[in-house]
């Protein structure tokens, strides 16, 4: 189980499992234009908090069992990365270790936003007339908040969940101004087009919980979505290719938190598609949802991270 004591931290345990920080950093940067279909282990990249260590490819030792659903069934997750502050980022996998199918999501059909005819609707939160506003919650945020609030087997373990490690809904622009009906390309689109993912984010678009000393401190609950950059780091390619041999592949469509563009009167956000690729999705189209949470840096782990012996 996860618990607080003087044993090795979760990040130390995970890094040791992958050969240690020095060995991981020594691997350099992978070619993101190449499809990662084998177990490539971990790589290192800088984020806004320090050095992050992320899993890439068809890895099979990043399983975590944490919390229960409202019926008392264990919840399973996959580790996306160790954040730069040593917290551990997890993406939901369901109440079993099945890697594909509807069960890997909390819902199969949810819109990102019911509105679509304004740049603001690419935002996880938004304010009319502002590029990086947080005055209103997106429809998808409402779905995640509701799920978290009623999942008693998570709220009971809320002390283990970190609210300062934020979720990057990067609304920086490559062209346009990101306001109103201005035709706008967002930087996540440019980075993914160029196979150059980044874990850097502006403070106003780092969604953290209220009272947090980092990010925008706008969230009621410490829950969000994977970013498109994190998906590409993991080995999911852009629309020019696909990857069905990857730990993020579920044979389902599911939302990311990352804006794509606003064009022809429609707002689009990135989606991980059922063929294992990244592309834009109209925000009003119902698509699947996989929650993301961050586990605190000062917990300890048992287990080896495999399907038969997940971290706990």
Short mmCIF file of C-alpha atoms in Angstrom, two decimals, residues 77-252:
data_model
loop_
_atom_site.label_atom_id
_atom_site.label_comp_id
_atom_site.label_asym_id
_atom_site.label_seq_id
_atom_site.Cartn_x
_atom_site.Cartn_y
_atom_site.Cartn_z
CA UNK A 77 -3.58 3.33 -13.28
CA UNK A 78 -0.52 3.68 -15.52
CA UNK A 79 2.36 5.98 -14.58
CA UNK A 80 2.92 8.65 -17.23
CA UNK A 81 5.96 10.21 -15.60
CA UNK A 82 7.73 11.37 -12.51
CA UNK A 83 7.17 15.12 -12.47
CA UNK A 84 10.03 17.53 -11.86
CA UNK A 85 8.90 17.96 -8.24
CA UNK A 86 9.07 14.15 -7.71
CA UNK A 87 5.29 13.69 -7.68
CA UNK A 88 3.99 10.78 -9.77
CA UNK A 89 1.55 11.36 -12.63
CA UNK A 90 -1.01 8.59 -13.24
CA UNK A 91 -3.59 8.02 -15.97
CA UNK A 92 -6.71 5.99 -15.25
CA UNK A 93 -6.98 2.43 -16.57
CA UNK A 94 -10.21 1.23 -14.90
CA UNK A 95 -11.08 -1.46 -12.38
CA UNK A 96 -8.97 -4.11 -14.12
CA UNK A 97 -5.68 -4.43 -15.96
CA UNK A 98 -7.39 -4.83 -19.35
CA UNK A 99 -5.44 -2.49 -21.63
CA UNK A 100 -8.09 -1.87 -24.27
CA UNK A 101 -11.81 -1.25 -24.37
CA UNK A 102 -14.43 0.98 -22.79
CA UNK A 103 -13.42 -0.10 -19.28
CA UNK A 104 -10.23 1.99 -19.49
CA UNK A 105 -12.31 5.17 -19.25
CA UNK A 106 -14.81 6.68 -16.83
CA UNK A 107 -17.07 7.56 -19.78
CA UNK A 108 -17.04 6.86 -23.50
CA UNK A 109 -19.02 9.88 -24.67
CA UNK A 110 -18.40 13.31 -23.18
CA UNK A 111 -18.03 16.65 -24.96
CA UNK A 112 -15.06 18.83 -24.09
CA UNK A 113 -17.31 21.88 -24.27
CA UNK A 114 -20.91 22.32 -25.42
CA UNK A 115 -19.96 25.64 -27.06
CA UNK A 116 -17.60 25.67 -30.01
CA UNK A 117 -17.81 29.03 -31.84
CA UNK A 118 -15.19 30.93 -29.83
CA UNK A 119 -11.52 30.41 -28.98
CA UNK A 120 -12.40 30.25 -25.30
CA UNK A 121 -13.89 26.78 -25.77
CA UNK A 122 -10.46 25.19 -26.25
CA UNK A 123 -9.88 25.88 -22.54
CA UNK A 124 -10.21 23.41 -19.68
CA UNK A 125 -11.40 26.57 -17.97
CA UNK A 126 -12.17 29.80 -19.80
CA UNK A 127 -13.36 33.41 -19.67
CA UNK A 128 -14.95 35.22 -22.59
CA UNK A 129 -12.57 37.76 -24.12
CA UNK A 130 -9.47 36.29 -22.44
CA UNK A 131 -6.97 33.86 -23.90
CA UNK A 132 -6.09 32.24 -20.56
CA UNK A 133 -9.18 32.85 -18.47
CA UNK A 134 -10.39 30.54 -15.68
CA UNK A 135 -13.79 32.04 -14.88
CA UNK A 136 -15.88 29.08 -16.12
CA UNK A 137 -15.33 25.34 -16.15
CA UNK A 138 -15.40 23.31 -19.34
CA UNK A 139 -17.93 20.51 -19.68
CA UNK A 140 -15.13 17.94 -19.45
CA UNK A 141 -13.84 19.47 -16.21
CA UNK A 142 -17.34 19.11 -14.78
CA UNK A 143 -17.35 15.41 -15.68
CA UNK A 144 -13.99 14.84 -13.99
CA UNK A 145 -14.90 16.85 -10.90
CA UNK A 146 -18.15 14.93 -10.49
CA UNK A 147 -16.43 11.56 -10.87
CA UNK A 148 -13.75 12.48 -8.34
CA UNK A 149 -16.23 13.84 -5.81
CA UNK A 150 -18.38 10.69 -5.78
CA UNK A 151 -15.52 8.17 -5.95
CA UNK A 152 -15.21 7.67 -2.22
CA UNK A 153 -12.26 5.32 -2.60
CA UNK A 154 -10.28 8.23 -4.00
CA UNK A 155 -11.47 11.03 -1.75
CA UNK A 156 -10.65 8.83 1.25
CA UNK A 157 -7.05 8.81 0.04
CA UNK A 158 -6.94 12.48 -0.89
CA UNK A 159 -4.01 13.05 1.48
CA UNK A 160 -1.90 11.03 -0.95
CA UNK A 161 -2.93 13.09 -3.99
CA UNK A 162 -0.96 16.22 -4.82
CA UNK A 163 -2.69 19.45 -5.89
CA UNK A 164 0.42 21.50 -6.65
CA UNK A 165 1.61 19.45 -9.64
CA UNK A 166 -0.57 20.98 -12.31
CA UNK A 167 -2.09 19.95 -15.62
CA UNK A 168 -0.86 21.96 -18.62
CA UNK A 169 -3.64 23.21 -20.90
CA UNK A 170 -1.18 25.31 -22.90
CA UNK A 171 -3.00 28.15 -24.68
CA UNK A 172 0.09 29.91 -25.99
CA UNK A 173 -0.41 30.76 -29.66
CA UNK A 174 1.68 30.24 -32.79
CA UNK A 175 -0.59 32.47 -34.86
CA UNK A 176 -3.73 34.49 -34.13
CA UNK A 177 -4.53 35.90 -30.71
CA UNK A 178 -6.66 33.16 -29.14
CA UNK A 179 -9.57 35.51 -28.46
CA UNK A 180 -13.07 35.53 -29.89
CA UNK A 181 -13.29 34.22 -33.45
CA UNK A 182 -9.69 34.98 -34.42
CA UNK A 183 -8.23 32.13 -36.50
CA UNK A 184 -5.64 30.73 -34.11
CA UNK A 185 -3.06 27.97 -34.12
CA UNK A 186 -2.02 26.98 -30.62
CA UNK A 187 1.52 25.99 -29.73
CA UNK A 188 0.66 22.36 -28.91
CA UNK A 189 -0.43 21.99 -32.55
CA UNK A 190 2.87 23.42 -33.78
CA UNK A 191 4.96 21.24 -31.46
CA UNK A 192 3.12 18.04 -32.36
CA UNK A 193 3.27 18.90 -36.08
CA UNK A 194 7.05 19.26 -35.72
CA UNK A 195 7.47 16.15 -33.51
CA UNK A 196 8.94 18.36 -30.79
CA UNK A 197 6.97 17.87 -27.54
CA UNK A 198 7.75 19.99 -24.50
CA UNK A 199 6.83 19.90 -20.81
CA UNK A 200 7.10 23.67 -20.46
CA UNK A 201 3.94 25.63 -19.66
CA UNK A 202 2.87 29.15 -18.73
CA UNK A 203 1.75 29.63 -15.14
CA UNK A 204 -1.74 30.80 -16.13
CA UNK A 205 -2.33 27.50 -17.96
CA UNK A 206 -0.97 25.17 -15.26
CA UNK A 207 -4.16 24.01 -13.54
CA UNK A 208 -3.55 23.49 -9.83
CA UNK A 209 -5.90 23.35 -6.87
CA UNK A 210 -7.14 26.37 -4.96
CA UNK A 211 -4.62 27.52 -2.38
CA UNK A 212 -1.72 26.08 -4.36
CA UNK A 213 1.55 27.99 -4.39
CA UNK A 214 2.12 27.06 -8.04
CA UNK A 215 0.14 27.39 -11.26
CA UNK A 216 -3.22 29.17 -11.52
CA UNK A 217 -4.75 27.70 -8.32
CA UNK A 218 -8.13 27.41 -10.07
CA UNK A 219 -9.19 23.78 -9.50
CA UNK A 220 -11.63 22.49 -6.91
CA UNK A 221 -10.29 18.94 -7.23
CA UNK A 222 -6.78 17.63 -8.04
CA UNK A 223 -7.77 15.94 -11.29
CA UNK A 224 -7.21 16.66 -14.97
CA UNK A 225 -6.28 15.15 -18.34
CA UNK A 226 -3.09 14.09 -20.11
CA UNK A 227 -1.46 16.70 -22.34
CA UNK A 228 -0.74 16.03 -26.00
CA UNK A 229 2.97 16.59 -25.31
CA UNK A 230 2.91 13.87 -22.65
CA UNK A 231 1.22 11.53 -25.11
CA UNK A 232 3.89 12.14 -27.75
CA UNK A 233 6.66 11.68 -25.17
CA UNK A 234 5.04 8.33 -24.37
CA UNK A 235 5.22 7.34 -28.03
CA UNK A 236 1.83 8.27 -29.50
CA UNK A 237 2.62 9.97 -32.86
CA UNK A 238 0.83 12.72 -34.73
CA UNK A 239 -1.68 12.16 -37.55
CA UNK A 240 1.05 11.04 -39.98
CA UNK A 241 1.32 7.67 -38.25
CA UNK A 242 -0.28 5.46 -35.59
CA UNK A 243 0.82 3.17 -32.77
CA UNK A 244 -1.13 0.24 -31.37
CA UNK A 245 1.88 -1.04 -29.38
CA UNK A 246 2.05 1.55 -26.63
CA UNK A 247 0.93 1.69 -23.02
CA UNK A 248 -1.44 4.61 -23.80
CA UNK A 249 -3.17 2.75 -26.63
CA UNK A 250 -6.64 1.56 -25.59
CA UNK A 251 -8.39 1.10 -28.97
CA UNK A 252 -10.58 4.03 -27.88
#
